[in-house]
Structures are given as C-alpha cells and as structure tokens.
Amino acid sequence: MKGEYTFKARELGALALVVLALLIVVFFLGVTVGERHERARLAQVEEGSRRILPIRTETGGLPPARKAEVDRAGAKVKAKAEGEAKSKAQVKTSVPPKVVLKKGYYIQVGAFKDESRAEGWWGQLKKKGYRALVLYSSARGVYRVVVGPYSSKELAVRVARKVDRVFKVRSSVVPDSKLR
C-alpha cells in the first residue's frame, strides 16, 4: 500500500528504548525538583525557632528558671523567670508579654507536665510540616501541643483526623478562646 509505513521489529525496539529513556529522564528530573522543594520546606521549618508560649502570665508567669522565646514581627523577646526574690521592677521585666493567639480553631494533640515530651511532639509535628506550637498554661502547669490556627472548624476537624491517623493519637479541636 502506498503512503503507509510499516515498522520493523528492530525499529519498534529502538523506538521503545527511546521512549523508555525519556520516561526515566523525566522521572529523575521530577525527583530532583521534589527533593529540592522538600529541602527548602524543611529549611524553612528549621528556621522557625522553638516556641514555648506562655498563655497565662497574669496568674504567676512561668515556672522558676524557665526560659521562653516569643517571636513577634521578626523581633525576639527573651524572657527569663527567676525563682529568686527580686525587686518588683525586676520581676515585671522578667515576665514575658501575654501571647495573642490568632483567631480560629486549633488542634490540641496533647497536654504534658513534662516539657521535653511536649517539645518531642512539637518536633515531630514540625517535621511533617504542621504549624505546631507549645503553649504553657501556668494555671494548670501543663504544656499544650497545638496545631493551627484553622479558619473553620470543619477544616480543623479534617486535619485533626489526618493527625490522628498519622501519629496514632486522639486529638481534639478547640477554639482559640479555650486556649487563653
């Protein structure tokens, strides 16, 4: 037949090898781009300093010898509460300002008496890309590990289900007003 070209087995094999080679090149380019993106995301997560935020400073501040770093608008405010008796002026300057949580819903992953356990959970959540915070409640003497904020309760519930599945925990969704 005129105008038709029939492929020979050898030509089909060569064509298949070329297509396979192109697919492999595209795959490795995608992996390289993905790794670069992941490294940039992890660097951004690492860049964020560890935050332990006091949420009830008006009821006694932080426990003795507790240091807290609060990052506000790019400026770090370091506060150190000493267990020793100091003059009133010195005590007032050593208590960090009350943290204003953003409005929305938060996922409480856990509440711990032990700060190191709270920091461990914070690190695991940050590693997976969640916006995690550790909030210290002096009224209860616990470190709350929360993720958020989320604009709607429905969105927070969806993310909470994923957190529960990934970390094998039973988290709860709480409005920002319950964390104050």
mmCIF file of C-alpha atoms in Angstrom:
data_model
loop_
_atom_site.group_PDB
_atom_site.id
_atom_site.type_symbol
_atom_site.label_atom_id
_atom_site.label_comp_id
_atom_site.label_asym_id
_atom_site.label_seq_id
_atom_site.Cartn_x
_atom_site.Cartn_y
_atom_site.Cartn_z
ATOM 1 C CA MET A 1 0.000 0.000 0.000
ATOM 2 C CA LYS A 2 1.205 3.445 -0.899
ATOM 3 C CA GLY A 3 1.774 6.074 1.822
ATOM 4 C CA GLU A 4 1.862 3.603 4.689
ATOM 5 C CA TYR A 5 4.967 2.762 6.543
ATOM 6 C CA THR A 6 5.334 -0.493 8.364
ATOM 7 C CA PHE A 7 7.685 -0.683 11.314
ATOM 8 C CA LYS A 8 10.145 -3.476 11.506
ATOM 9 C CA ALA A 9 10.749 -5.233 14.799
ATOM 10 C CA ARG A 10 14.155 -3.610 15.121
ATOM 11 C CA GLU A 11 12.714 -0.109 14.625
ATOM 12 C CA LEU A 12 9.947 -0.768 17.153
ATOM 13 C CA GLY A 13 12.524 -1.913 19.698
ATOM 14 C CA ALA A 14 14.626 1.217 19.149
ATOM 15 C CA LEU A 15 11.533 3.429 19.460
ATOM 16 C CA ALA A 16 10.528 1.682 22.698
ATOM 17 C CA LEU A 17 14.029 2.232 24.124
ATOM 18 C CA VAL A 18 13.929 5.942 23.239
ATOM 19 C CA VAL A 19 10.512 6.348 24.908
ATOM 20 C CA LEU A 20 11.720 4.433 27.987
ATOM 21 C CA ALA A 21 14.843 6.607 28.200
ATOM 22 C CA LEU A 22 12.701 9.760 28.018
ATOM 23 C CA LEU A 23 10.422 8.484 30.780
ATOM 24 C CA ILE A 24 13.417 7.729 33.003
ATOM 25 C CA VAL A 25 14.870 11.211 32.423
ATOM 26 C CA VAL A 26 11.521 12.850 33.247
ATOM 27 C CA PHE A 27 11.202 10.710 36.394
ATOM 28 C CA PHE A 28 14.649 11.680 37.706
ATOM 29 C CA LEU A 29 14.054 15.349 36.912
ATOM 30 C CA GLY A 30 10.835 15.178 38.938
ATOM 31 C CA VAL A 31 12.608 13.504 41.849
ATOM 32 C CA THR A 32 15.352 16.140 41.791
ATOM 33 C CA VAL A 33 12.864 19.008 41.748
ATOM 34 C CA GLY A 34 10.828 17.357 44.509
ATOM 35 C CA GLU A 35 13.897 16.868 46.699
ATOM 36 C CA ARG A 36 14.929 20.486 46.193
ATOM 37 C CA HIS A 37 11.424 21.635 47.149
ATOM 38 C CA GLU A 38 11.409 19.401 50.249
ATOM 39 C CA ARG A 39 14.845 20.660 51.354
ATOM 40 C CA ALA A 40 13.643 24.254 51.014
ATOM 41 C CA ARG A 41 10.496 23.471 53.022
ATOM 42 C CA LEU A 42 12.493 21.724 55.764
ATOM 43 C CA ALA A 43 14.958 24.610 55.909
ATOM 44 C CA GLN A 44 12.029 26.956 56.372
ATOM 45 C CA VAL A 45 10.652 24.784 59.184
ATOM 46 C CA GLU A 46 14.084 24.558 60.829
ATOM 47 C CA GLU A 47 14.427 28.341 60.527
ATOM 48 C CA GLY A 48 11.419 28.870 62.777
ATOM 49 C CA SER A 49 12.646 28.949 66.341
ATOM 50 C CA ARG A 50 11.290 26.645 69.003
ATOM 51 C CA ARG A 51 8.352 28.409 70.534
ATOM 52 C CA ILE A 52 7.062 27.809 74.008
ATOM 53 C CA LEU A 53 4.498 30.452 74.581
ATOM 54 C CA PRO A 54 3.096 31.351 77.979
ATOM 55 C CA ILE A 55 -0.638 31.829 77.797
ATOM 56 C CA ARG A 56 -1.449 32.781 81.370
ATOM 57 C CA THR A 57 1.239 35.142 82.544
ATOM 58 C CA GLU A 58 -1.186 37.059 84.743
ATOM 59 C CA THR A 59 -1.536 34.062 87.098
ATOM 60 C CA GLY A 60 2.062 33.771 88.084
ATOM 61 C CA GLY A 61 4.155 33.656 84.941
ATOM 62 C CA LEU A 62 6.491 30.875 84.057
ATOM 63 C CA PRO A 63 7.870 28.268 86.427
ATOM 64 C CA PRO A 64 11.255 29.069 88.043
ATOM 65 C CA ALA A 65 14.262 29.117 85.732
ATOM 66 C CA ARG A 66 12.023 28.707 82.686
ATOM 67 C CA LYS A 67 13.102 30.476 79.508
ATOM 68 C CA ALA A 68 10.642 31.397 76.786
ATOM 69 C CA GLU A 69 11.197 32.826 73.372
ATOM 70 C CA VAL A 70 8.392 34.620 71.645
ATOM 71 C CA ASP A 71 8.887 35.650 68.056
ATOM 72 C CA ARG A 72 6.810 38.722 67.238
ATOM 73 C CA ALA A 73 7.142 40.631 63.967
ATOM 74 C CA GLY A 74 10.681 39.419 63.489
ATOM 75 C CA ALA A 75 11.916 40.630 66.884
ATOM 76 C CA LYS A 76 12.775 38.100 69.523
ATOM 77 C CA VAL A 77 11.807 38.885 73.055
ATOM 78 C CA LYS A 78 13.639 36.757 75.564
ATOM 79 C CA ALA A 79 12.165 36.394 78.990
ATOM 80 C CA LYS A 80 13.601 34.511 81.916
ATOM 81 C CA ALA A 81 11.668 33.951 85.129
ATOM 82 C CA GLU A 82 13.917 33.526 88.145
ATOM 83 C CA GLY A 83 12.860 31.581 91.232
ATOM 84 C CA GLU A 84 14.696 34.028 93.490
ATOM 85 C CA ALA A 85 13.061 37.010 95.150
ATOM 86 C CA LYS A 86 13.733 40.169 93.165
ATOM 87 C CA SER A 87 12.582 43.716 93.379
ATOM 88 C CA LYS A 88 9.175 44.375 91.844
ATOM 89 C CA ALA A 89 10.668 46.320 88.949
ATOM 90 C CA GLN A 90 12.951 43.424 88.053
ATOM 91 C CA VAL A 91 10.148 40.866 88.302
ATOM 92 C CA LYS A 92 7.941 42.886 85.959
ATOM 93 C CA THR A 93 10.621 42.955 83.272
ATOM 94 C CA SER A 94 11.328 39.230 83.560
ATOM 95 C CA VAL A 95 7.750 38.137 82.766
ATOM 96 C CA PRO A 96 7.095 37.780 79.034
ATOM 97 C CA PRO A 97 4.167 39.569 77.434
ATOM 98 C CA LYS A 98 0.886 37.722 77.091
ATOM 99 C CA VAL A 99 0.718 35.970 73.746
ATOM 100 C CA VAL A 100 -2.174 36.851 71.493
ATOM 101 C CA LEU A 101 -3.223 33.733 69.619
ATOM 102 C CA LYS A 102 -4.618 34.179 66.148
ATOM 103 C CA LYS A 103 -8.362 33.676 65.880
ATOM 104 C CA GLY A 104 -9.529 30.327 64.648
ATOM 105 C CA TYR A 105 -9.583 26.688 65.617
ATOM 106 C CA TYR A 106 -6.623 24.728 66.928
ATOM 107 C CA ILE A 107 -5.970 21.002 67.145
ATOM 108 C CA GLN A 108 -4.757 20.014 70.602
ATOM 109 C CA VAL A 109 -2.530 16.993 70.116
ATOM 110 C CA GLY A 110 -1.587 16.624 73.767
ATOM 111 C CA ALA A 111 -1.029 18.247 77.150
ATOM 112 C CA PHE A 112 2.067 17.273 79.112
ATOM 113 C CA LYS A 113 3.524 18.051 82.535
ATOM 114 C CA ASP A 114 6.956 17.239 81.117
ATOM 115 C CA GLU A 115 8.321 19.965 78.817
ATOM 116 C CA SER A 116 10.628 17.562 76.955
ATOM 117 C CA ARG A 117 7.686 15.367 75.909
ATOM 118 C CA ALA A 118 5.852 18.424 74.611
ATOM 119 C CA GLU A 119 8.946 19.506 72.686
ATOM 120 C CA GLY A 120 9.252 15.999 71.234
ATOM 121 C CA TRP A 121 5.715 16.140 69.872
ATOM 122 C CA TRP A 122 6.335 19.684 68.632
ATOM 123 C CA GLY A 123 9.378 18.462 66.696
ATOM 124 C CA GLN A 124 7.527 15.513 65.158
ATOM 125 C CA LEU A 125 4.665 17.738 64.029
ATOM 126 C CA LYS A 126 7.020 20.377 62.596
ATOM 127 C CA LYS A 127 8.945 17.664 60.749
ATOM 128 C CA LYS A 128 5.709 16.643 59.000
ATOM 129 C CA GLY A 129 5.009 20.265 58.049
ATOM 130 C CA TYR A 130 2.343 21.210 60.601
ATOM 131 C CA ARG A 131 2.189 24.679 62.206
ATOM 132 C CA ALA A 132 2.753 23.460 65.743
ATOM 133 C CA LEU A 133 3.076 25.449 68.958
ATOM 134 C CA VAL A 134 3.764 24.565 72.561
ATOM 135 C CA LEU A 135 1.658 26.675 74.916
ATOM 136 C CA TYR A 136 2.442 26.768 78.631
ATOM 137 C CA SER A 137 -0.506 27.129 80.970
ATOM 138 C CA SER A 138 0.710 28.204 84.404
ATOM 139 C CA ALA A 139 -2.797 27.774 85.839
ATOM 140 C CA ARG A 140 -2.681 24.038 85.108
ATOM 141 C CA GLY A 141 1.075 23.603 84.930
ATOM 142 C CA VAL A 142 0.933 21.827 81.568
ATOM 143 C CA TYR A 143 2.486 22.266 78.158
ATOM 144 C CA ARG A 144 -0.168 22.034 75.440
ATOM 145 C CA VAL A 145 0.912 20.962 71.973
ATOM 146 C CA VAL A 146 -1.398 22.511 69.393
ATOM 147 C CA VAL A 147 -1.536 22.778 65.610
ATOM 148 C CA GLY A 148 -3.142 25.678 63.832
ATOM 149 C CA PRO A 149 -4.909 28.026 63.563
ATOM 150 C CA TYR A 150 -7.527 26.970 61.020
ATOM 151 C CA SER A 151 -10.209 29.307 59.709
ATOM 152 C CA SER A 152 -13.103 26.877 60.111
ATOM 153 C CA LYS A 153 -13.983 24.082 62.468
ATOM 154 C CA GLU A 154 -14.630 21.736 59.529
ATOM 155 C CA LEU A 155 -11.117 22.253 58.175
ATOM 156 C CA ALA A 156 -9.616 21.750 61.633
ATOM 157 C CA VAL A 157 -11.588 18.507 62.067
ATOM 158 C CA ARG A 158 -10.340 17.200 58.701
ATOM 159 C CA VAL A 159 -6.730 17.966 59.589
ATOM 160 C CA ALA A 160 -7.245 16.503 63.084
ATOM 161 C CA ARG A 161 -8.375 13.203 61.562
ATOM 162 C CA LYS A 162 -5.209 13.124 59.481
ATOM 163 C CA VAL A 163 -3.050 13.948 62.529
ATOM 164 C CA ASP A 164 -4.804 11.190 64.493
ATOM 165 C CA ARG A 165 -4.154 8.689 61.718
ATOM 166 C CA VAL A 166 -0.517 9.652 61.137
ATOM 167 C CA PHE A 167 0.524 9.974 64.791
ATOM 168 C CA LYS A 168 -1.900 7.428 66.292
ATOM 169 C CA VAL A 169 -3.340 9.914 68.803
ATOM 170 C CA ARG A 170 -6.786 11.209 69.744
ATOM 171 C CA SER A 171 -6.620 14.945 69.257
ATOM 172 C CA SER A 172 -9.364 17.464 69.861
ATOM 173 C CA VAL A 173 -10.383 20.641 68.047
ATOM 174 C CA VAL A 174 -10.643 23.703 70.274
ATOM 175 C CA PRO A 175 -11.416 27.351 69.513
ATOM 176 C CA ASP A 176 -8.727 29.908 70.328
ATOM 177 C CA SER A 177 -10.860 31.203 73.221
ATOM 178 C CA LYS A 178 -10.420 27.882 75.088
ATOM 179 C CA LEU A 179 -6.620 28.163 74.918
ATOM 180 C CA ARG A 180 -6.434 31.539 76.664
#
